CSV table of C-alpha atoms and ligand atoms in Angstrom, one decimal:
chain,number,residue,atom,x,y,z
A,1,UNK,CA,8.6,-9.4,-17.4
A,2,UNK,CA,5.6,-8.6,-15.2
A,3,UNK,CA,7.3,-6.7,-12.3
A,4,UNK,CA,4.8,-5.0,-9.9
A,5,UNK,CA,6.8,-1.9,-9.1
A,6,UNK,CA,4.2,0.8,-9.0
A,7,UNK,CA,0.5,1.3,-9.9
A,8,UNK,CA,1.3,4.0,-12.5
A,9,UNK,CA,3.7,1.5,-14.2
A,10,UNK,CA,1.0,-1.2,-14.5
A,11,UNK,CA,-1.6,-1.3,-17.3
A,12,UNK,CA,-5.1,-0.3,-16.0
A,13,UNK,CA,-6.7,-3.4,-17.5
A,14,UNK,CA,-4.2,-5.6,-15.7
A,15,UNK,CA,-4.9,-3.7,-12.4
A,16,UNK,CA,-8.6,-4.2,-12.9
A,17,UNK,CA,-8.1,-7.9,-13.6
A,18,UNK,CA,-6.1,-8.3,-10.4
A,19,UNK,CA,-8.7,-6.6,-8.3
A,20,UNK,CA,-11.5,-8.7,-9.8
A,21,UNK,CA,-9.5,-11.9,-9.4
A,22,UNK,CA,-8.7,-11.0,-5.8
A,23,UNK,CA,-12.4,-10.6,-5.0
A,24,UNK,CA,-13.2,-14.0,-6.6
A,25,UNK,CA,-10.4,-15.8,-4.8
A,26,UNK,CA,-11.5,-14.3,-1.5
A,27,UNK,CA,-15.1,-15.5,-2.1
A,28,UNK,CA,-13.9,-19.0,-3.0
A,29,UNK,CA,-12.2,-19.3,0.4
A,30,UNK,CA,-15.0,-18.1,2.5
A,31,UNK,CA,-15.4,-20.2,5.7
A,32,UNK,CA,-12.1,-22.1,5.2
A,33,UNK,CA,-9.3,-22.2,7.8
A,34,UNK,CA,-6.5,-19.8,7.0
A,35,UNK,CA,-4.0,-22.6,6.4
A,36,UNK,CA,-6.3,-24.6,4.0
A,37,UNK,CA,-5.0,-24.6,0.4
A,38,UNK,CA,-6.9,-22.9,-2.4
A,39,UNK,CA,-8.7,-25.3,-4.8
A,40,UNK,CA,-6.3,-24.0,-7.5
A,41,UNK,CA,-2.6,-24.3,-6.7
A,42,UNK,CA,-1.1,-21.9,-9.2
A,43,UNK,CA,2.2,-21.5,-7.2
A,44,UNK,CA,2.8,-25.2,-6.8
A,45,UNK,CA,6.5,-25.8,-7.1
A,46,UNK,CA,7.3,-22.1,-6.9
A,47,UNK,CA,9.7,-20.5,-4.4
A,48,UNK,CA,9.2,-16.8,-3.4
A,49,UNK,CA,11.8,-14.7,-1.6
A,50,UNK,CA,10.3,-12.0,0.8
A,51,UNK,CA,13.1,-9.5,1.6
A,52,UNK,CA,12.6,-7.0,4.4
A,53,UNK,CA,15.0,-4.1,5.1
A,54,UNK,CA,12.3,-2.5,7.4
A,55,UNK,CA,9.9,-3.9,10.0
A,56,UNK,CA,6.5,-5.3,8.8
A,57,UNK,CA,3.6,-7.2,10.2
A,58,UNK,CA,0.9,-7.2,7.5
A,59,UNK,CA,3.2,-7.4,4.4
A,60,UNK,CA,5.3,-10.2,5.8
A,61,UNK,CA,2.4,-12.4,7.0
A,62,UNK,CA,0.0,-11.7,4.2
A,63,UNK,CA,2.6,-12.5,1.5
A,64,UNK,CA,3.7,-15.6,3.3
A,65,UNK,CA,0.2,-17.0,3.9
A,66,UNK,CA,-0.9,-16.0,0.3
A,67,UNK,CA,2.0,-18.0,-1.3
A,68,UNK,CA,1.3,-21.0,0.9
A,69,UNK,CA,-2.5,-21.0,0.2
A,70,UNK,CA,-1.6,-21.1,-3.5
A,71,UNK,CA,0.7,-24.0,-3.1
A,72,UNK,CA,4.1,-22.2,-3.2
A,73,UNK,CA,6.9,-21.9,-0.7
A,74,UNK,CA,8.5,-18.8,0.8
A,75,UNK,CA,11.7,-17.7,2.4
A,76,UNK,CA,11.6,-14.6,4.5
A,77,UNK,CA,14.9,-12.7,4.5
A,78,UNK,CA,16.0,-9.7,6.4
A,79,UNK,CA,18.2,-7.3,4.4
A,80,UNK,CA,20.7,-7.0,7.2
A,81,UNK,CA,21.3,-10.8,7.3
A,82,UNK,CA,22.0,-10.9,3.6
A,83,UNK,CA,25.2,-9.9,1.9
A,84,UNK,CA,23.0,-7.0,0.5
A,85,UNK,CA,23.5,-5.3,3.8
A,86,UNK,CA,27.3,-5.8,3.6
A,87,UNK,CA,28.4,-4.4,0.4
A,88,UNK,CA,27.3,-6.9,-2.3
A,89,UNK,CA,25.7,-4.9,-5.2
A,90,UNK,CA,21.9,-5.0,-5.8
A,91,UNK,CA,22.6,-6.1,-9.3
A,92,UNK,CA,24.7,-9.2,-8.2
A,93,UNK,CA,22.1,-10.0,-5.5
A,94,UNK,CA,19.3,-9.9,-8.1
A,95,UNK,CA,21.2,-12.2,-10.5
A,96,UNK,CA,22.0,-14.7,-7.7
A,97,UNK,CA,18.5,-14.8,-6.3
A,98,UNK,CA,17.0,-15.3,-9.7
A,99,UNK,CA,18.9,-18.6,-9.9
A,100,UNK,CA,17.1,-19.9,-6.8
A,101,UNK,CA,13.6,-18.3,-6.6
A,102,UNK,CA,10.7,-17.7,-9.0
A,103,UNK,CA,9.6,-14.3,-7.5
A,104,UNK,CA,11.1,-11.6,-5.3
A,105,UNK,CA,9.2,-9.3,-3.0
A,106,UNK,CA,11.2,-6.5,-1.4
A,107,UNK,CA,10.5,-3.8,1.2
A,108,UNK,CA,13.3,-1.3,1.2
A,109,UNK,CA,14.3,2.3,1.8
A,110,UNK,CA,15.6,3.9,-1.4
A,111,UNK,CA,13.4,3.2,-4.4
A,112,UNK,CA,16.6,2.7,-6.6
A,113,UNK,CA,17.2,-0.6,-4.7
A,114,UNK,CA,13.8,-1.8,-6.0
A,115,UNK,CA,14.3,-0.6,-9.5
A,116,UNK,CA,17.9,-2.0,-9.7
A,117,UNK,CA,16.6,-5.3,-8.4
A,118,UNK,CA,14.0,-5.4,-11.1
A,119,UNK,CA,16.5,-4.4,-13.8
A,120,UNK,CA,18.9,-7.2,-13.0
A,121,UNK,CA,16.6,-10.0,-11.8
A,122,UNK,CA,15.4,-12.5,-14.4
A,123,UNK,CA,12.3,-13.2,-12.3
A,124,UNK,CA,9.4,-10.8,-11.4
A,125,UNK,CA,10.0,-8.3,-8.5
A,126,UNK,CA,7.2,-6.9,-6.3
A,127,UNK,CA,7.4,-3.6,-4.4
A,128,UNK,CA,6.6,-4.3,-0.8
A,129,UNK,CA,7.0,-0.6,0.2
A,130,UNK,CA,9.8,1.9,-0.5
A,131,UNK,CA,10.3,5.4,0.9
A,132,UNK,CA,8.4,6.7,-2.1
A,133,UNK,CA,5.5,4.3,-2.8
A,134,UNK,CA,3.4,1.4,-1.4
A,135,UNK,CA,1.4,-0.1,-4.3
A,136,UNK,CA,0.3,-3.4,-2.7
A,137,UNK,CA,-1.4,-1.5,0.0
A,138,UNK,CA,-3.5,0.5,-2.4
A,139,UNK,CA,-4.5,-2.6,-4.4
A,140,UNK,CA,-6.0,-3.9,-1.1
A,141,UNK,CA,-7.6,-0.5,-0.4
A,142,UNK,CA,-9.3,-0.5,-3.9
A,143,UNK,CA,-10.6,-4.0,-3.3
A,144,UNK,CA,-11.9,-3.0,0.2
A,145,UNK,CA,-13.6,0.2,-1.1
A,146,UNK,CA,-15.4,-1.7,-3.9
A,147,UNK,CA,-16.5,-4.6,-1.7
A,148,UNK,CA,-18.3,-2.1,0.6
A,149,UNK,CA,-19.4,0.6,-1.9
A,150,UNK,CA,-19.1,-0.6,-5.5
A,151,UNK,CA,-16.9,1.0,-8.2
A,152,UNK,CA,-14.4,3.6,-6.9
A,153,UNK,CA,-14.4,5.4,-10.3
A,154,UNK,CA,-15.7,8.9,-9.9
A,155,UNK,CA,-15.5,8.9,-6.1
A,156,UNK,CA,-13.9,11.5,-3.9
A,157,UNK,CA,-11.0,10.2,-1.8
A,158,UNK,CA,-9.5,12.6,0.8
A,159,UNK,CA,-6.0,12.0,2.1
A,160,UNK,CA,-5.4,13.7,5.5
A,161,UNK,CA,-1.9,14.3,6.8
A,162,UNK,CA,1.6,13.6,5.3
A,163,UNK,CA,1.9,13.4,1.6
A,164,UNK,CA,4.0,10.2,2.0
A,165,UNK,CA,4.6,6.9,0.2
A,166,UNK,CA,1.1,5.6,0.8
A,167,UNK,CA,-0.4,8.9,-0.4
A,168,UNK,CA,1.8,8.6,-3.5
A,169,UNK,CA,0.4,5.2,-4.5
A,170,UNK,CA,-3.2,6.6,-3.9
A,171,UNK,CA,-2.4,9.4,-6.4
A,172,UNK,CA,-1.2,6.7,-8.9
A,173,UNK,CA,-4.3,4.7,-8.3
A,174,UNK,CA,-6.5,7.9,-8.8
A,175,UNK,CA,-5.2,8.1,-12.4
A,176,UNK,CA,-5.4,4.4,-13.1
A,177,UNK,CA,-8.8,3.7,-11.5
A,178,UNK,CA,-10.4,7.1,-12.3
A,179,UNK,CA,-11.2,8.6,-8.9
A,180,UNK,CA,-10.5,12.1,-7.6
A,181,UNK,CA,-8.2,12.8,-4.7
A,182,UNK,CA,-8.1,15.8,-2.3
A,183,UNK,CA,-4.9,16.2,-0.3
A,184,UNK,CA,-5.2,18.0,3.0
A,185,UNK,CA,-2.0,18.6,5.0
A,186,UNK,CA,0.7,21.2,5.6
A,187,UNK,CA,2.5,22.7,2.6
A,188,UNK,CA,5.8,21.3,4.0
A,189,UNK,CA,4.5,17.8,3.6
A,190,UNK,CA,2.7,18.0,0.2
A,191,UNK,CA,2.8,14.9,-2.0
A,192,UNK,CA,5.4,15.0,-4.9
A,193,UNK,CA,4.4,17.3,-7.7
A,194,UNK,CA,5.4,14.7,-10.2
A,195,UNK,CA,2.7,12.3,-8.8
A,196,UNK,CA,0.1,15.0,-8.6
A,197,UNK,CA,0.8,15.8,-12.2
A,198,UNK,CA,0.5,12.2,-13.3
A,199,UNK,CA,-3.0,11.8,-11.7
A,200,UNK,CA,-4.2,15.1,-13.3
A,201,UNK,CA,-2.8,14.1,-16.7
A,202,UNK,CA,-4.7,10.8,-16.4
A,203,UNK,CA,-7.9,12.8,-16.0
A,204,UNK,CA,-8.4,12.8,-12.2
A,205,UNK,CA,-9.2,16.0,-10.3
A,206,UNK,CA,-6.5,16.5,-7.6
A,207,UNK,CA,-7.1,19.3,-5.1
A,208,UNK,CA,-4.7,20.5,-2.5
A,209,UNK,CA,-6.7,22.1,0.4
A,210,UNK,CA,-5.1,23.3,3.6
A,211,UNK,CA,-8.4,23.4,5.5
A,212,UNK,CA,-9.1,19.9,6.6
A,213,UNK,CA,-12.9,20.5,7.1
A,214,UNK,CA,-13.3,22.0,3.6
A,215,UNK,CA,-11.2,19.2,2.1
A,216,UNK,CA,-13.4,16.4,3.7
A,217,UNK,CA,-16.7,17.9,2.5
A,218,UNK,CA,-18.5,15.4,0.4
A,219,UNK,CA,-15.8,12.7,0.7
A,220,UNK,CA,-16.6,9.1,-0.1
A,221,UNK,CA,-13.5,7.9,1.6
A,222,UNK,CA,-11.2,9.5,4.2
A,223,UNK,CA,-7.7,8.1,4.6
A,224,UNK,CA,-5.0,8.7,7.2
A,225,UNK,CA,-1.5,7.3,7.8
A,226,UNK,CA,1.2,7.6,10.5
A,227,UNK,CA,2.7,11.1,10.9
A,228,UNK,CA,6.2,9.6,11.1
A,229,UNK,CA,7.1,7.0,8.5
A,230,UNK,CA,9.8,4.4,8.9
A,231,UNK,CA,12.1,6.4,6.7
A,232,UNK,CA,11.6,9.7,8.6
A,233,UNK,CA,14.1,10.6,11.3
A,234,UNK,CA,13.0,10.4,14.9
A,235,UNK,CA,14.4,13.9,15.3
A,236,UNK,CA,11.8,15.2,13.0
A,237,UNK,CA,9.0,13.7,15.1
A,238,UNK,CA,8.1,16.8,17.1
A,239,UNK,CA,8.1,19.1,14.1
A,240,UNK,CA,6.0,16.7,12.1
A,241,UNK,CA,3.5,16.3,14.9
A,242,UNK,CA,3.1,20.1,15.3
A,243,UNK,CA,2.5,20.5,11.6
A,244,UNK,CA,0.1,17.6,11.3
A,245,UNK,CA,-2.0,18.0,14.4
A,246,UNK,CA,-4.7,20.0,12.6
A,247,UNK,CA,-5.2,17.1,10.2
A,248,UNK,CA,-6.1,14.5,12.8
A,249,UNK,CA,-9.1,12.4,11.7
A,250,UNK,CA,-11.7,12.5,14.5
A,251,UNK,CA,-15.5,12.3,14.7
A,252,UNK,CA,-15.8,16.1,14.3
A,253,UNK,CA,-13.9,16.0,11.0
A,254,UNK,CA,-15.8,12.9,9.7
A,255,UNK,CA,-19.0,14.8,10.1
A,256,UNK,CA,-18.0,16.8,7.0
A,257,UNK,CA,-17.7,13.7,4.8
A,258,UNK,CA,-20.7,12.0,3.2
A,259,UNK,CA,-22.8,10.1,5.8
A,260,UNK,CA,-21.8,6.8,4.2
A,261,UNK,CA,-18.1,7.7,3.8
A,262,UNK,CA,-15.6,5.0,4.7
A,263,UNK,CA,-12.4,5.5,6.8
A,264,UNK,CA,-9.2,3.7,5.9
A,265,UNK,CA,-5.7,3.5,7.4
A,266,UNK,CA,-3.0,1.1,6.1
A,267,UNK,CA,-1.9,0.4,9.7
A,268,UNK,CA,0.1,0.4,11.9
A,269,UNK,CA,-1.8,3.4,13.4
A,270,UNK,CA,-0.9,5.6,16.3
A,271,UNK,CA,-4.2,5.9,18.1
A,272,UNK,CA,-5.1,9.5,19.2
A,273,UNK,CA,-2.4,10.9,16.9
A,274,UNK,CA,-3.4,10.8,13.2
A,275,UNK,CA,-6.7,9.2,14.0
A,276,UNK,CA,-8.8,8.8,17.2
A,277,UNK,CA,-9.9,5.4,18.4
A,278,UNK,CA,-13.5,6.5,18.1
A,279,UNK,CA,-13.0,6.7,14.3
A,280,UNK,CA,-10.8,3.6,14.0
A,281,UNK,CA,-13.3,1.5,15.9
A,282,UNK,CA,-16.4,3.3,14.6
A,283,UNK,CA,-18.9,2.1,12.0
A,284,UNK,CA,-17.3,3.9,9.1
A,285,UNK,CA,-13.9,2.2,9.6
A,286,UNK,CA,-12.8,-0.7,7.4
A,287,UNK,CA,-9.3,-0.9,8.6
A,288,UNK,CA,-9.3,-4.6,9.4
A,289,UNK,CA,-10.9,-5.4,6.0
A,290,UNK,CA,-8.0,-3.5,4.4
A,291,UNK,CA,-5.5,-5.5,6.4
A,292,UNK,CA,-7.2,-8.8,5.4
A,293,UNK,CA,-7.4,-7.7,1.8
A,294,UNK,CA,-3.6,-7.4,1.6
A,295,UNK,CA,-3.7,-11.2,1.5
A,296,UNK,CA,-6.3,-11.5,-1.3
A,297,UNK,CA,-5.0,-8.6,-3.4
A,298,UNK,CA,-1.4,-9.7,-3.3
A,299,UNK,CA,-2.3,-13.2,-4.3
A,300,UNK,CA,-3.7,-11.8,-7.5
A,301,UNK,CA,-0.6,-9.6,-7.9
A,302,UNK,CA,1.6,-12.6,-7.6
A,303,UNK,CA,-0.4,-14.6,-10.1
A,304,UNK,CA,-0.2,-11.7,-12.6
A,305,UNK,CA,3.5,-11.5,-12.1
A,306,UNK,CA,4.0,-15.2,-12.8
A,307,UNK,CA,1.3,-15.4,-15.4
A,308,UNK,CA,-0.4,-18.3,-13.6
B,1,CP,N1,0.4,-1.6,6.0
B,1,CP,C1,1.6,-2.3,6.0
B,1,CP,O1,2.3,-2.3,5.0
B,1,CP,O2,1.9,-2.8,7.2
B,1,CP,P1,3.2,-3.5,7.7
B,1,CP,O3,4.2,-2.4,7.8
B,1,CP,O4,2.9,-4.2,9.0
B,1,CP,O5,3.6,-4.5,6.6
B,2,NVA,N1,4.0,5.5,5.6
B,2,NVA,C1,4.3,4.3,6.5
B,2,NVA,C2,3.5,3.1,5.9
B,2,NVA,C3,3.7,1.9,6.7
B,2,NVA,C4,3.0,0.7,6.2
B,2,NVA,C5,5.7,4.1,6.5
B,2,NVA,O1,6.4,4.1,5.4
B,2,NVA,O2,6.3,3.8,7.5
């Protein structure tokens, strides 16, 4: 069963195939209206459930549009409206949904909800973000980097801020796609050691550097994300902001990166917090290409899951 649960759980050749196919499918659609069908309709007759236990703009819309472009149908479900939010087990939900739909995408809090769904579903399951990882985002980010600058292998990616779920999937991708990753942020918010270890074991150089300017020196790609994720308590906001303020991405910090370095952010961003508008709207920023590429990358992920 081709579940897409995490980048480190997916074969590197399969990941490369998905990125390449995403690029080709994007090219094939150039100039077409968003609602126009693709020439190939690999999801014709397929039904996809999109389950959200947290808010979403990009994941929700890009999956929905992607399925429709490929000829399939979707149902968007909120966790709280399902019996899932009212005591039915994940295992039973997975077995029931598998009788109705061909593919399940779920955005949830606890990673065990995702892994249990995958264990009991008899159809593929895709991770649409958990508290721990966000693999679909990083597939779009790899596609975006390579469209602008060519192969990401051997490049230096610098993550600025919280060692969160998106950072975790970047670490997984470092190992699988062969790039190096420097994390710069406060020690209290370091990425999980297990994930740092995985990237190093796969041959990537992973550096933890507390000084943001030193970290960004020679960067090919600088990445930021929100300082308070959806799974973080609102009561931790002030403490997190105080810890993370030295890691804001602004024009002064970007000067330390290579002149042709790109800036990425998965969005939604909090302008003037983790990144300034000058950087977000500046010439190095590719944030809206990233957002668009969620669509193309996930279409390839879904095709791989379904083997179509
Ligand atoms: N980047 C991302 O996953 O955005 P949404 O939360 O809007 O889906
Ligand atoms: N780290 C953020 C990513 C949102 C797409 C969060 O989990 O809220």
